[in-house]
Every structure is written in C-alpha cells, then in structure tokens.
PDB file of C-alpha atoms in Angstrom:
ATOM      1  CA  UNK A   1     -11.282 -17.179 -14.567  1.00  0.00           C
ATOM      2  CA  UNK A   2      -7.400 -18.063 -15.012  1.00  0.00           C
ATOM      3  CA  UNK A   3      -5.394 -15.778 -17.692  1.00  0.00           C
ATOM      4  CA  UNK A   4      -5.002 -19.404 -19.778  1.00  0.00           C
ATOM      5  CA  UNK A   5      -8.538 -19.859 -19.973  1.00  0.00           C
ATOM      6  CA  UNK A   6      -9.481 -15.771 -20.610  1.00  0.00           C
ATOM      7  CA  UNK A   7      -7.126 -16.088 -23.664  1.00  0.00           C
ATOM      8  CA  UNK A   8      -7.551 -19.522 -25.021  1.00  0.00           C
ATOM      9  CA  UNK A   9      -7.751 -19.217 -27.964  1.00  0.00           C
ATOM     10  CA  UNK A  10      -5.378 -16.795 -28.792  1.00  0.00           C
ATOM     11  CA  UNK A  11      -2.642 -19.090 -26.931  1.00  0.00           C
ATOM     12  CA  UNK A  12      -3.954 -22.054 -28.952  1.00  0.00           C
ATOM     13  CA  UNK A  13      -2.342 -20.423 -31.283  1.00  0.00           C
ATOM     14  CA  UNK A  14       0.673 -18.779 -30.194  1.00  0.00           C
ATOM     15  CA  UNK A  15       1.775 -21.968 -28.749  1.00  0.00           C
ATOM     16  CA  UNK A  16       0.575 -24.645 -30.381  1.00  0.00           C
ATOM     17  CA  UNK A  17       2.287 -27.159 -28.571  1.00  0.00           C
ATOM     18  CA  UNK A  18       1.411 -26.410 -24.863  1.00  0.00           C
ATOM     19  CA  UNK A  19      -1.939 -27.288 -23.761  1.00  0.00           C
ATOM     20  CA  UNK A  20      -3.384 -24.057 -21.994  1.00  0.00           C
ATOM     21  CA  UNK A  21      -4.046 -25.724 -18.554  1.00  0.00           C
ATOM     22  CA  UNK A  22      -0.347 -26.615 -18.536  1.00  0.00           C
ATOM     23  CA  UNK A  23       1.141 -23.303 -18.773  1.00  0.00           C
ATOM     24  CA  UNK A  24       3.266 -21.122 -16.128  1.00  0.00           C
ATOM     25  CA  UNK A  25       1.234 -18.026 -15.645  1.00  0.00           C
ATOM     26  CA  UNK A  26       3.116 -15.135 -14.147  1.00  0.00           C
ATOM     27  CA  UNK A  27       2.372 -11.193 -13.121  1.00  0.00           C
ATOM     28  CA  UNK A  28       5.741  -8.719 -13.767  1.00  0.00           C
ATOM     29  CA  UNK A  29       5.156  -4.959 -13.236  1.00  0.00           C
ATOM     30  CA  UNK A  30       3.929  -4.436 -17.054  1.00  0.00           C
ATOM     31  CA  UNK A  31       3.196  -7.387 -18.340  1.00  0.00           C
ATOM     32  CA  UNK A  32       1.782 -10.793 -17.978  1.00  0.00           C
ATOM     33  CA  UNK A  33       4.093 -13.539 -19.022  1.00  0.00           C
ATOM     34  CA  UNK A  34       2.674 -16.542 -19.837  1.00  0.00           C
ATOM     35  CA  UNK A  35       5.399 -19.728 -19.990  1.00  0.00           C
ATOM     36  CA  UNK A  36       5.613 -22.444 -22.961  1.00  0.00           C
ATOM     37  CA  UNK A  37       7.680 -25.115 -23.577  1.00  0.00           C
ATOM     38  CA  UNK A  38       9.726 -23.190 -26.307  1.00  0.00           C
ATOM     39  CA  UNK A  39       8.464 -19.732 -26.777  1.00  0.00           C
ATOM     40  CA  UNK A  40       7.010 -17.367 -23.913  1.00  0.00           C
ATOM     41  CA  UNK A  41       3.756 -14.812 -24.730  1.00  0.00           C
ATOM     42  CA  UNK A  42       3.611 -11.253 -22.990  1.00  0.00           C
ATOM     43  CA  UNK A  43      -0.089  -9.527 -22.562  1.00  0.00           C
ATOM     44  CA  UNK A  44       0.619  -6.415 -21.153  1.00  0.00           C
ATOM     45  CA  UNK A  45      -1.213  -5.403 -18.453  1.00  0.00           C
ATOM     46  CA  UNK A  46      -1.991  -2.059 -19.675  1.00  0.00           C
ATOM     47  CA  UNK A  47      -2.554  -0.054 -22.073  1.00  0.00           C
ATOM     48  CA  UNK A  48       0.759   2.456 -21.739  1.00  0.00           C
ATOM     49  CA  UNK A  49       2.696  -1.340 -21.492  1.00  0.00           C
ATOM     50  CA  UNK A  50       0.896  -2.046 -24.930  1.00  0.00           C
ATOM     51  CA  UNK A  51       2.128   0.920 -26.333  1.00  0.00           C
ATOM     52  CA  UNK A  52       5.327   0.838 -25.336  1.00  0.00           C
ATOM     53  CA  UNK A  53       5.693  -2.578 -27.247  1.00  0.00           C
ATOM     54  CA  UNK A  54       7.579  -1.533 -30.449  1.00  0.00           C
ATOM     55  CA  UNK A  55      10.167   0.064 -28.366  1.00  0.00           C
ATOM     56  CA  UNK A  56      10.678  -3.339 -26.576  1.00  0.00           C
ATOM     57  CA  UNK A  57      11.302  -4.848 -29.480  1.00  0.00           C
ATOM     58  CA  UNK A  58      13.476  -2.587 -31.068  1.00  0.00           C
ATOM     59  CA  UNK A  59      15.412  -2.828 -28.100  1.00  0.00           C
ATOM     60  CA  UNK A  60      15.717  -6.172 -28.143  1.00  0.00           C
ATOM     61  CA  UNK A  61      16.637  -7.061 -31.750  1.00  0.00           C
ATOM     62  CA  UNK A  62      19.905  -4.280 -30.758  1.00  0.00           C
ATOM     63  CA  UNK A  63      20.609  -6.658 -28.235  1.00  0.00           C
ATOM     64  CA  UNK A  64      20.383  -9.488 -29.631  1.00  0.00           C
ATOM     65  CA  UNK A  65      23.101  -8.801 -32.260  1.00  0.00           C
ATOM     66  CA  UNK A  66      25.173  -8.498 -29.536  1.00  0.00           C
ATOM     67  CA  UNK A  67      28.056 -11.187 -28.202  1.00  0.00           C
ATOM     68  CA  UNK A  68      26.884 -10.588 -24.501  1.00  0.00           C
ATOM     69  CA  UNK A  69      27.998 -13.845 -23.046  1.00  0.00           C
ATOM     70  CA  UNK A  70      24.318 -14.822 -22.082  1.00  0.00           C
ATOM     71  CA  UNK A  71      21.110 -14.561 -23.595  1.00  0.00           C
ATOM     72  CA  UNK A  72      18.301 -12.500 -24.246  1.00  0.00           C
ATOM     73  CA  UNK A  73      14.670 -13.062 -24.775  1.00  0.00           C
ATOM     74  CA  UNK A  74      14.576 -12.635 -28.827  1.00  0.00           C
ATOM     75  CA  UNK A  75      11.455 -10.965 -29.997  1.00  0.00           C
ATOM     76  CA  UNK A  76       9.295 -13.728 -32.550  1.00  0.00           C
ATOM     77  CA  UNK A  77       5.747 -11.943 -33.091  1.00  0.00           C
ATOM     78  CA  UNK A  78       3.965  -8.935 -32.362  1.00  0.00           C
ATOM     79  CA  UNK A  79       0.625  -8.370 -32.315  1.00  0.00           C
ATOM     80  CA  UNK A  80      -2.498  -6.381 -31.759  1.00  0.00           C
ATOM     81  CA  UNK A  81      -1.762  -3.196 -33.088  1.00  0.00           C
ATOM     82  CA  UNK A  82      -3.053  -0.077 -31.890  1.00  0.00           C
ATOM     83  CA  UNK A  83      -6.645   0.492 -33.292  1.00  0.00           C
ATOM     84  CA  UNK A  84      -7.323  -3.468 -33.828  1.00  0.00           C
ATOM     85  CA  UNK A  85      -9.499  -5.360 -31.623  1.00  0.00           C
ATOM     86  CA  UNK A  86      -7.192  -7.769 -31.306  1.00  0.00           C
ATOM     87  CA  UNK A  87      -5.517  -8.509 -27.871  1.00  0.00           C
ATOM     88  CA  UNK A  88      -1.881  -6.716 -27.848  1.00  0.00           C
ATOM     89  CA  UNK A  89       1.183  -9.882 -27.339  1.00  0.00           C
ATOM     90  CA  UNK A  90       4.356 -10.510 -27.790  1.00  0.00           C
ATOM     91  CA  UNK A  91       5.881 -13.392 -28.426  1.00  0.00           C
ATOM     92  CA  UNK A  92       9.563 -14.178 -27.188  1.00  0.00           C
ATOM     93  CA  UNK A  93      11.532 -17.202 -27.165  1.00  0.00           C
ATOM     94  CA  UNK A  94      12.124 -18.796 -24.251  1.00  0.00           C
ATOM     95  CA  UNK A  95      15.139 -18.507 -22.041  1.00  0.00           C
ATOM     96  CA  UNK A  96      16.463 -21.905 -20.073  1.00  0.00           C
ATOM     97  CA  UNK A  97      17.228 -21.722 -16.505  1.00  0.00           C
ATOM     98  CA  UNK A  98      15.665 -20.359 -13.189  1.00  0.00           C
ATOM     99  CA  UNK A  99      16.275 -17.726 -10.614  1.00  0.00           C
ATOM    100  CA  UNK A 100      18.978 -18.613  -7.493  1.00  0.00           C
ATOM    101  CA  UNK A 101      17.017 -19.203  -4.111  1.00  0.00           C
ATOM    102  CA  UNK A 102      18.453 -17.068  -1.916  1.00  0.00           C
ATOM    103  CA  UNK A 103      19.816 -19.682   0.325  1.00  0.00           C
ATOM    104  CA  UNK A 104      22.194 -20.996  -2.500  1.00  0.00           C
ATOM    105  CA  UNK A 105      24.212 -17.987  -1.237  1.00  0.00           C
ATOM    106  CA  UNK A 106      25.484 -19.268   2.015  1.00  0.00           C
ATOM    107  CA  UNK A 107      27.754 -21.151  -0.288  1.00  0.00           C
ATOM    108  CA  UNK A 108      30.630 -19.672  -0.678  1.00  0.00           C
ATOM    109  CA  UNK A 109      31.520 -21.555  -3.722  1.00  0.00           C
ATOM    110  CA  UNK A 110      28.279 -20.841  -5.113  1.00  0.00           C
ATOM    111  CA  UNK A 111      28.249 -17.123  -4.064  1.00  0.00           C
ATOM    112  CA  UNK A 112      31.763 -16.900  -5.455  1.00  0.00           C
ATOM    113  CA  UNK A 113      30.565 -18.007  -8.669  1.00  0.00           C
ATOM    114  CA  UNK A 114      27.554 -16.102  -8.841  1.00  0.00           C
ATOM    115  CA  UNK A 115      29.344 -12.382  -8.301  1.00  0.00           C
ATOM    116  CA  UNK A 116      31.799 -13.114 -10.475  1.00  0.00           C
ATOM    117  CA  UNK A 117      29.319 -13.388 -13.257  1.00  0.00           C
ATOM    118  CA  UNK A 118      27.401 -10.544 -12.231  1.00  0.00           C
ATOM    119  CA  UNK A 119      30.657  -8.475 -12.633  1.00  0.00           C
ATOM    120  CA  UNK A 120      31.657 -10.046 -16.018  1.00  0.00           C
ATOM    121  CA  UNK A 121      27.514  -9.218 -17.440  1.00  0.00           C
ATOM    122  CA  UNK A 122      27.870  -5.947 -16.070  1.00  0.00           C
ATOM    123  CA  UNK A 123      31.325  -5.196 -17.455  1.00  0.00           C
ATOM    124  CA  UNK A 124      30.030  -6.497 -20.664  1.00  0.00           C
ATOM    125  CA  UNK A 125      27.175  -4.483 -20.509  1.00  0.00           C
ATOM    126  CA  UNK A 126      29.482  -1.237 -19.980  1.00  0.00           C
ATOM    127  CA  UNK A 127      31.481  -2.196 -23.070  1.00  0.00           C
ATOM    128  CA  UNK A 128      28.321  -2.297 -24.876  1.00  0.00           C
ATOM    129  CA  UNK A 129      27.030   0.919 -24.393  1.00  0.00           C
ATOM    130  CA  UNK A 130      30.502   2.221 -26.576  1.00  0.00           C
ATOM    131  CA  UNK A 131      28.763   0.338 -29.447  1.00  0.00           C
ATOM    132  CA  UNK A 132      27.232   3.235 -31.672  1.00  0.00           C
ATOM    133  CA  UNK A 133      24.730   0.726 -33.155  1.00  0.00           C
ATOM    134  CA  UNK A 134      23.458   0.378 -29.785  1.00  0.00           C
ATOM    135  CA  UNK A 135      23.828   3.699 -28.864  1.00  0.00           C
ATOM    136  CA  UNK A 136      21.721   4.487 -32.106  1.00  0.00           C
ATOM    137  CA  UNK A 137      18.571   2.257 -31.116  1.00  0.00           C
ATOM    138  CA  UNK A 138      18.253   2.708 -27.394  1.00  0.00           C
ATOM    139  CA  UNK A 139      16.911   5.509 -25.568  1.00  0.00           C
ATOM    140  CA  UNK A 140      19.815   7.698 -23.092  1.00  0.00           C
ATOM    141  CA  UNK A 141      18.628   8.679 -19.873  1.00  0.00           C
ATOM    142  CA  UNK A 142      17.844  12.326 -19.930  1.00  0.00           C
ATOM    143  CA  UNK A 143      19.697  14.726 -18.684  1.00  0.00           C
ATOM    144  CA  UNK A 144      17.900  15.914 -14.764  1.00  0.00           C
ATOM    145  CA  UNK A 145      16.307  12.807 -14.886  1.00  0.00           C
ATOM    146  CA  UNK A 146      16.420  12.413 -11.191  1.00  0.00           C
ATOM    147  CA  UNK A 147      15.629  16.172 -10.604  1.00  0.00           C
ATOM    148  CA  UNK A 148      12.325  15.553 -12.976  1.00  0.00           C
ATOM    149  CA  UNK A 149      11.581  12.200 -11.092  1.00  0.00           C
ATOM    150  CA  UNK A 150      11.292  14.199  -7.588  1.00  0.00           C
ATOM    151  CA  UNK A 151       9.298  16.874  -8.926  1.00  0.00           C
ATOM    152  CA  UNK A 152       6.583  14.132 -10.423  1.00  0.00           C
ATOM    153  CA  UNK A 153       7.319  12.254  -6.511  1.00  0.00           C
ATOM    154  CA  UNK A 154       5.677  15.600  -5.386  1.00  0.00           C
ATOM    155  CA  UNK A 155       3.343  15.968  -7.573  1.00  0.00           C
ATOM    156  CA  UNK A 156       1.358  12.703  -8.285  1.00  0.00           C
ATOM    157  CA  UNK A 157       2.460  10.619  -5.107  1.00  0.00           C
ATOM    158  CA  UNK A 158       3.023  12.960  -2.314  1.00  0.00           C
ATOM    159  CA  UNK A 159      -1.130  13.586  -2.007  1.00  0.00           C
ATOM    160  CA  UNK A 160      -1.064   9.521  -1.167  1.00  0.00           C
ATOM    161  CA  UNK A 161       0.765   9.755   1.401  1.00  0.00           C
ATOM    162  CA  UNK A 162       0.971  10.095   4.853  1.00  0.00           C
ATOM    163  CA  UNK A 163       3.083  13.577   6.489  1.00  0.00           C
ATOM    164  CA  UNK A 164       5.239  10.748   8.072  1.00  0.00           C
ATOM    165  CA  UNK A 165       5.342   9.211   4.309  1.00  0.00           C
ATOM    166  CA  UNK A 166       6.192  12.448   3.193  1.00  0.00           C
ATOM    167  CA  UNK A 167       8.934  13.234   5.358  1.00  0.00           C
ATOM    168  CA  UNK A 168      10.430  10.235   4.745  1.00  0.00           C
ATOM    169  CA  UNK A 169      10.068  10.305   0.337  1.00  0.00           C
ATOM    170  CA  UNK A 170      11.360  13.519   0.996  1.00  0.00           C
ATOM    171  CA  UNK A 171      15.000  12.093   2.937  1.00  0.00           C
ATOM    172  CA  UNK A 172      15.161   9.742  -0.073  1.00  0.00           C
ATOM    173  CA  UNK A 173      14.804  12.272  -2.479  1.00  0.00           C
ATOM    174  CA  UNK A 174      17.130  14.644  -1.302  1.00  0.00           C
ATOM    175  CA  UNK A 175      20.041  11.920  -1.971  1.00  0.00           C
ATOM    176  CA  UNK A 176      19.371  11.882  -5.658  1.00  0.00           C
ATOM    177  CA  UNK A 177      20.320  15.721  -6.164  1.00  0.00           C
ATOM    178  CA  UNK A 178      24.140  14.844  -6.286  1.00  0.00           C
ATOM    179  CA  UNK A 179      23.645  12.450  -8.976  1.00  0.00           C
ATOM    180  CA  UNK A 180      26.041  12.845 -11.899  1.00  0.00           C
ATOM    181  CA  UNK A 181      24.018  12.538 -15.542  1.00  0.00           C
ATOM    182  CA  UNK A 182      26.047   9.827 -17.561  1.00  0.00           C
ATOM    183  CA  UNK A 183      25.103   7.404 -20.294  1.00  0.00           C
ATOM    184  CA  UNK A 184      28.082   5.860 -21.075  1.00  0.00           C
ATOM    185  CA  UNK A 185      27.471   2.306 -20.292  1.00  0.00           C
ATOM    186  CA  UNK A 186      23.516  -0.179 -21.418  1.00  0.00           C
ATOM    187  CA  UNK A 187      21.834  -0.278 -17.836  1.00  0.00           C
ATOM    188  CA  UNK A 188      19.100  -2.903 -17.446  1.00  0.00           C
ATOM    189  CA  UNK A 189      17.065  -0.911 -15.194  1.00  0.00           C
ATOM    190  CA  UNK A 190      15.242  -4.083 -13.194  1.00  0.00           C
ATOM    191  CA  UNK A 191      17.891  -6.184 -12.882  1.00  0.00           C
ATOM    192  CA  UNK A 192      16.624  -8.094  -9.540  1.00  0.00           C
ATOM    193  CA  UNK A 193      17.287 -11.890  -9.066  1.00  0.00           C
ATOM    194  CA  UNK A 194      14.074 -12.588 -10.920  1.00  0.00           C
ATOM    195  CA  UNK A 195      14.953 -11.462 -13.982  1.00  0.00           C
ATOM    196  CA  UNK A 196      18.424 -13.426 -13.913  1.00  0.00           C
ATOM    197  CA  UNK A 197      18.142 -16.908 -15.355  1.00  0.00           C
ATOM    198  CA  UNK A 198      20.665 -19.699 -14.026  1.00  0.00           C
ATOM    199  CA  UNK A 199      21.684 -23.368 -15.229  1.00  0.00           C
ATOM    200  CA  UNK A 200      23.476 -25.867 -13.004  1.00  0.00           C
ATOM    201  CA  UNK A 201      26.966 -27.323 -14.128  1.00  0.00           C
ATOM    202  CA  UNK A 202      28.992 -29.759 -11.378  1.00  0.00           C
ATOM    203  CA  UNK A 203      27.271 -28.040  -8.511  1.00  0.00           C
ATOM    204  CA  UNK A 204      28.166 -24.140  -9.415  1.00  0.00           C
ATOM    205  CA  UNK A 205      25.680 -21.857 -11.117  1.00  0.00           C
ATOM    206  CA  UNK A 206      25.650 -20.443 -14.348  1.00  0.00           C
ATOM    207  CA  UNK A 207      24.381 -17.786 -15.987  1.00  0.00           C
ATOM    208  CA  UNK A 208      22.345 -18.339 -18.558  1.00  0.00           C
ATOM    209  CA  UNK A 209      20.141 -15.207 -19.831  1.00  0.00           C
ATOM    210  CA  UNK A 210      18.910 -12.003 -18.640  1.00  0.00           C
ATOM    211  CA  UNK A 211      14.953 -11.565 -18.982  1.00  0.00           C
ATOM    212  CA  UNK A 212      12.505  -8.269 -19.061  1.00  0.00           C
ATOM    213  CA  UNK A 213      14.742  -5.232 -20.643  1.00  0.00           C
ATOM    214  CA  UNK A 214      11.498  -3.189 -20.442  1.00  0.00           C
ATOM    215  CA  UNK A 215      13.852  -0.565 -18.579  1.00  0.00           C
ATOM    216  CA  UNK A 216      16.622  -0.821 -20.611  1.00  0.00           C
ATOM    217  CA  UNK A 217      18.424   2.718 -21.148  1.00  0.00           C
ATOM    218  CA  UNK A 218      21.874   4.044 -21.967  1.00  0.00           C
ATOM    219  CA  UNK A 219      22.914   5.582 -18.260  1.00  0.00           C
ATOM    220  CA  UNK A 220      24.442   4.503 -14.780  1.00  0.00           C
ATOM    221  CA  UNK A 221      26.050   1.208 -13.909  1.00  0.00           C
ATOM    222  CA  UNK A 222      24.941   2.002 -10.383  1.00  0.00           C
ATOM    223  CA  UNK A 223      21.361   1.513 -11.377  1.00  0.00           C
ATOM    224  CA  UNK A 224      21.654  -2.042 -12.096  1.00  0.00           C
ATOM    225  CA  UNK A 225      24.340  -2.743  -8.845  1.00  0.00           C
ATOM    226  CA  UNK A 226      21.976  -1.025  -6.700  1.00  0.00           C
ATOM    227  CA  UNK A 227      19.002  -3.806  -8.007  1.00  0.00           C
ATOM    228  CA  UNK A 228      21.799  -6.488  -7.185  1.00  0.00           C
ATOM    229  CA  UNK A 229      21.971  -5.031  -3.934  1.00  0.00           C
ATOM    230  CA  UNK A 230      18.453  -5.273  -2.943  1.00  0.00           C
ATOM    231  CA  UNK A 231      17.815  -8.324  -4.990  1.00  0.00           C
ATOM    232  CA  UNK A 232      20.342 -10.442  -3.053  1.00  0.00           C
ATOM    233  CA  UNK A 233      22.712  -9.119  -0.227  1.00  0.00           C
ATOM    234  CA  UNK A 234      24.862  -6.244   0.887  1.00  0.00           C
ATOM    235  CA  UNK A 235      27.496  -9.341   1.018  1.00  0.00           C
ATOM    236  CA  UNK A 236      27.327 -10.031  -2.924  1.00  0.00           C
ATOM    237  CA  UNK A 237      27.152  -6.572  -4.333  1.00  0.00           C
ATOM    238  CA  UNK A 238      30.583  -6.005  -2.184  1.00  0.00           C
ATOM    239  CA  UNK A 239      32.012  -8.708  -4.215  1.00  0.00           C
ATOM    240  CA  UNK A 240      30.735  -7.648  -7.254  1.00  0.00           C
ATOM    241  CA  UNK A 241      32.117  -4.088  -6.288  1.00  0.00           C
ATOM    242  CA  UNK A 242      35.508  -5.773  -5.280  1.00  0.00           C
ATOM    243  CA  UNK A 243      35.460  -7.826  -8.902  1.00  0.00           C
ATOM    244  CA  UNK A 244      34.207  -4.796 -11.499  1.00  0.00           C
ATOM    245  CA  UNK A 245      36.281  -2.421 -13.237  1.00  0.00           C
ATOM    246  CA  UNK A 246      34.460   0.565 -12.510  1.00  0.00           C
ATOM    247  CA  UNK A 247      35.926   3.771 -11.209  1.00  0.00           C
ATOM    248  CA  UNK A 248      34.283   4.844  -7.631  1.00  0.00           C
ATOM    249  CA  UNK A 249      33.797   8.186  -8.114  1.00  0.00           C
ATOM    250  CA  UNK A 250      31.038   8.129  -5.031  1.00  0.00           C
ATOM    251  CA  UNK A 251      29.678   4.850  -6.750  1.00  0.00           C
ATOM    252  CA  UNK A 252      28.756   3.318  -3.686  1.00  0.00           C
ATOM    253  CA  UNK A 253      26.863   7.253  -2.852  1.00  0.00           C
ATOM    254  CA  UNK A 254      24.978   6.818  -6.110  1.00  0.00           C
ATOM    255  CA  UNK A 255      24.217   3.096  -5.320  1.00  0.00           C
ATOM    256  CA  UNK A 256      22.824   3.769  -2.339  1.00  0.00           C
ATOM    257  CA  UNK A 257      20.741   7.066  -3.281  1.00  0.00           C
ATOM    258  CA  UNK A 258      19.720   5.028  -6.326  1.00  0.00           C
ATOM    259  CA  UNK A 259      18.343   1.997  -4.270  1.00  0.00           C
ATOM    260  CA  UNK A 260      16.520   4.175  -1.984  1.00  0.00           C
ATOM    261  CA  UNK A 261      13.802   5.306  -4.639  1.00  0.00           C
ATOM    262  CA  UNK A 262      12.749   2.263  -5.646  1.00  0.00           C
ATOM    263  CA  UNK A 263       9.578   1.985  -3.916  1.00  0.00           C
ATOM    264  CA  UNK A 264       8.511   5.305  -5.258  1.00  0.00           C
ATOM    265  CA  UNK A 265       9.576   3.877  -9.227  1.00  0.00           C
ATOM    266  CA  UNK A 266       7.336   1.229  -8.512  1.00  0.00           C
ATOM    267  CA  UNK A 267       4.653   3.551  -7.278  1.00  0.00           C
ATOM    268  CA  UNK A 268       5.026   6.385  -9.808  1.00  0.00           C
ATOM    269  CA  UNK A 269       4.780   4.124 -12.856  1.00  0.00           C
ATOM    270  CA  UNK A 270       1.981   1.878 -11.310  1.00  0.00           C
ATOM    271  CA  UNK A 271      -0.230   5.658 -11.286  1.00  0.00           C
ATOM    272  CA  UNK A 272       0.959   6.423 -14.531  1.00  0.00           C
ATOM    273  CA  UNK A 273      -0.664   2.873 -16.095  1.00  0.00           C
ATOM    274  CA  UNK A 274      -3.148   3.341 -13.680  1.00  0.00           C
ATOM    275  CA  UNK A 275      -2.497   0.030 -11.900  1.00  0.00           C
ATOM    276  CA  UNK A 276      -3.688   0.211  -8.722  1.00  0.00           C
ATOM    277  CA  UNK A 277      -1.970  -3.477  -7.036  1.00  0.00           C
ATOM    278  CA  UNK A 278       1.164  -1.784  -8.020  1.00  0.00           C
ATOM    279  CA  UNK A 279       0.547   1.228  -6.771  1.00  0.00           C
ATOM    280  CA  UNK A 280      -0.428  -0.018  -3.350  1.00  0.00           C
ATOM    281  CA  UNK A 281       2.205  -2.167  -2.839  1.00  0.00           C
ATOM    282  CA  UNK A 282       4.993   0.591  -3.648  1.00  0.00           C
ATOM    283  CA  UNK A 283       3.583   3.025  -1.383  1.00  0.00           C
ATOM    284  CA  UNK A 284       3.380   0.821   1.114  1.00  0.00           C
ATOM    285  CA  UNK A 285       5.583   2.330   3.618  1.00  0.00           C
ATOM    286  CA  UNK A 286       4.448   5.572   3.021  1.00  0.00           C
ATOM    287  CA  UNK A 287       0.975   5.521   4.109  1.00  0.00           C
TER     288      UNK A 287
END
C-alpha cells in the first residue's frame, strides 16, 4: 500500500488542499517527505528520527531568523509526541525550485553560475556561525569526533564486513586522525545536489533554498565542500575552492579524508535506527 494511502487521513488533514493520490512521495535517509502544493509533511522513518524532531525544529526556527540569501524549510506543525498514539510529522513549508541535472554542468555559463553560488551560501554560512544566537541553539561538533566515529566504525560495522572491507574502512579511517576540531563556521552536514533547490532566470540557475538541515552542526566548512564534491564534480568544487574565502590550511586534506567516510556515515546511522535498506546500501562496498 502507497505511504499516501497508509496515512490518509492524517494528510487529509495536514494538507487540505492536495488530494492524496496527487502527492510527491519521497524516501531521505530519516525521513519520509511527502510533497504538497504549499506545505511539505515529514514521517520519520524511525523512531530515533522521531525523536530527534524537536531538535530539528529548534534548529530551524535559528535559521530562519537568519538573512541567508536563500531559503529554508520553516517549521509549521509538529506532531505526535512521544507517548501518543498518534503518528509523529512535521510539517514544513514548501521550498520552490528543483535539483540541477547533472548534465546542466557541461555549461559553462551554467556551471559558472552555479559555483559561484555555492561559494557565496557557504561563505554566508561561515559568517553565520559568528552569530552567538546561532551559536546558542545549535549543537558544536564535539571535540574527537572523528576519533569517536572510528572507534564505533570498529565496533558496530567492522563485524559486517568483509577482511577486504575491513582493510579498506580501515585506509579511510586512518585519514581522519589529522583532522583539526573547529566549530567556527554552521555546516549543513548533507549538503548533496538533492538537497539544493534551483529556479530558472534567462537561462542561468538560481538558487533558491537549501532543504533537510537534519545534520546541521557548528564545525568544518570542509564537511559541506566535500558533499559538493561528491554530489557534482571534482571540476565544480575546484571552482568553488578557487571562489571561497577560506584559508587552506590542508583544506583540500580534510576534504578529501572527510569525503572518504561517507559510506560508513550512511551505514553507521542506518544500524543505529535500525534501518536495514540503509544499512545495506552504505556497506555496500565493504562486503
């Protein structure tokens, strides 16, 4: 049975203008996001996702008082508390635009166009993290983050694998121990072409909102240029690189290191929510 037609009535009412055989269904990591015509509805997928709801919100009322330059998904209704037998949601208005194709990018115009506002959102995005009532609301990365993140690799994924699997977790782990701690600057945390919304103006791109801040943290610029990376081309992050203020300081190192772990992210919070199509796919290549 389709999501619409498991939660009918519940989306009857959450968006009372859509019918529910009409509506854009879609699976993200934690959530299910179901599409209306003005406002969107997240069911997450599990129950860690439906617990971690208040913090999403929180997180994105902070940025929504923000002057970012593009939007985010505002937070409209929350429901199904914990201990309720009610279905857990979230309601969010509704972002316009769509992810770039790939193949937009063998414009140069176009790919132009599109780095330059990747470097302006993450610029802005730096500048933001100096804002204390941001830096009261969202969560800083811990310090030995990374060093904690192998150890749990070891731990909860490792018996998964395969010895070549192992071996080869192991190469990608070893890259993160150089990692400098620093929290200076918002960081999206998932900030792959999917979850950048574009309009068309005269033939050129632009940007237009920034979806699913489920990751959202106070840490590394090279977190989000490293999802650029892999969400596009080693082409456009060099012209993001070659447009951004940042100071190198082995940024490229800790893009790379940083990119090369996240197959075991996906994996390692798939076990945790115990969601087992995650899971499988992350760990793909190390089976």
């Amino acid at each position: 049975m389709s999501i619409p037609m498991t939660h009918r009535a519940l989306l009857s009412r959450l968006l009372p203008d859509d019918k529910p055989d009409d509506l854009d269904v879609r699976q993200g990591q934690f959530h299910l996001v179901i599409i209306g015509s003005d406002r969107v509805v997240c069911l997450p997928r599990t129950r860690a996702a439906a617990a971690r709801l208040p913090e999403r919100v929180a997180a994105l009322r902070a940025l929504a008082g923000l002057d970012l330059g593009f939007r985010t998904p505002e937070p409209l209704l929350q429901g199904g508390a914990h201990g309720t037998d009610e279905v857990p949601f979230l309601v969010l208005s509704r972002i316009p635009g769509e992810p770039l194709k790939a193949d937009v990018l063998n414009d140069a115009r176009v790919a132009d166009t599109v780095a330059a506002q990747y470097a302006t959102l993450l610029s802005t995005l730096a500048r933001a993290g100096t804002d204390e009532a941001v830096r009261a609301v969202l969560p800083q990365a811990p310090e030995g983050q990374w060093r904690r993140f192998a150890e749990s690799v070891r731990a909860e994924l490792f018996p998964l694998m395969s010895d070549s699997g192992r071996l080869r977790a192991e190469r990608e782990l070893a890259a993160l121990d150089s990692l400098p701690h620093l929290t200076r600057a918002v960081v999206h945390g998932d900030l792959g072409a999917e979850n950048v919304l574009w309009e068309w103006t005269h033939g050129l791109p632009h940007l237009s909102g920034v979806l699913d801040w489920d990751d959202v943290t106070l840490s590394d610029p090279a977190e989000d240029l490293a999802a650029i990376g892999a969400g596009y081309s080693r082409d456009l992050l060099e012209q993001v690189l070659t447009l951004g203020s940042w100071s190198n300081h082995g940024l490229r190192t800790r893009i790379a290191a940083i990119r090369g772990t996240f197959a075991l992210q996906q994996a390692l919070y798939a076990i945790r929510d115990d969601d087992e199509g995650e899971l499988a796919d992350g760990l793909a290549d190390y089976r």
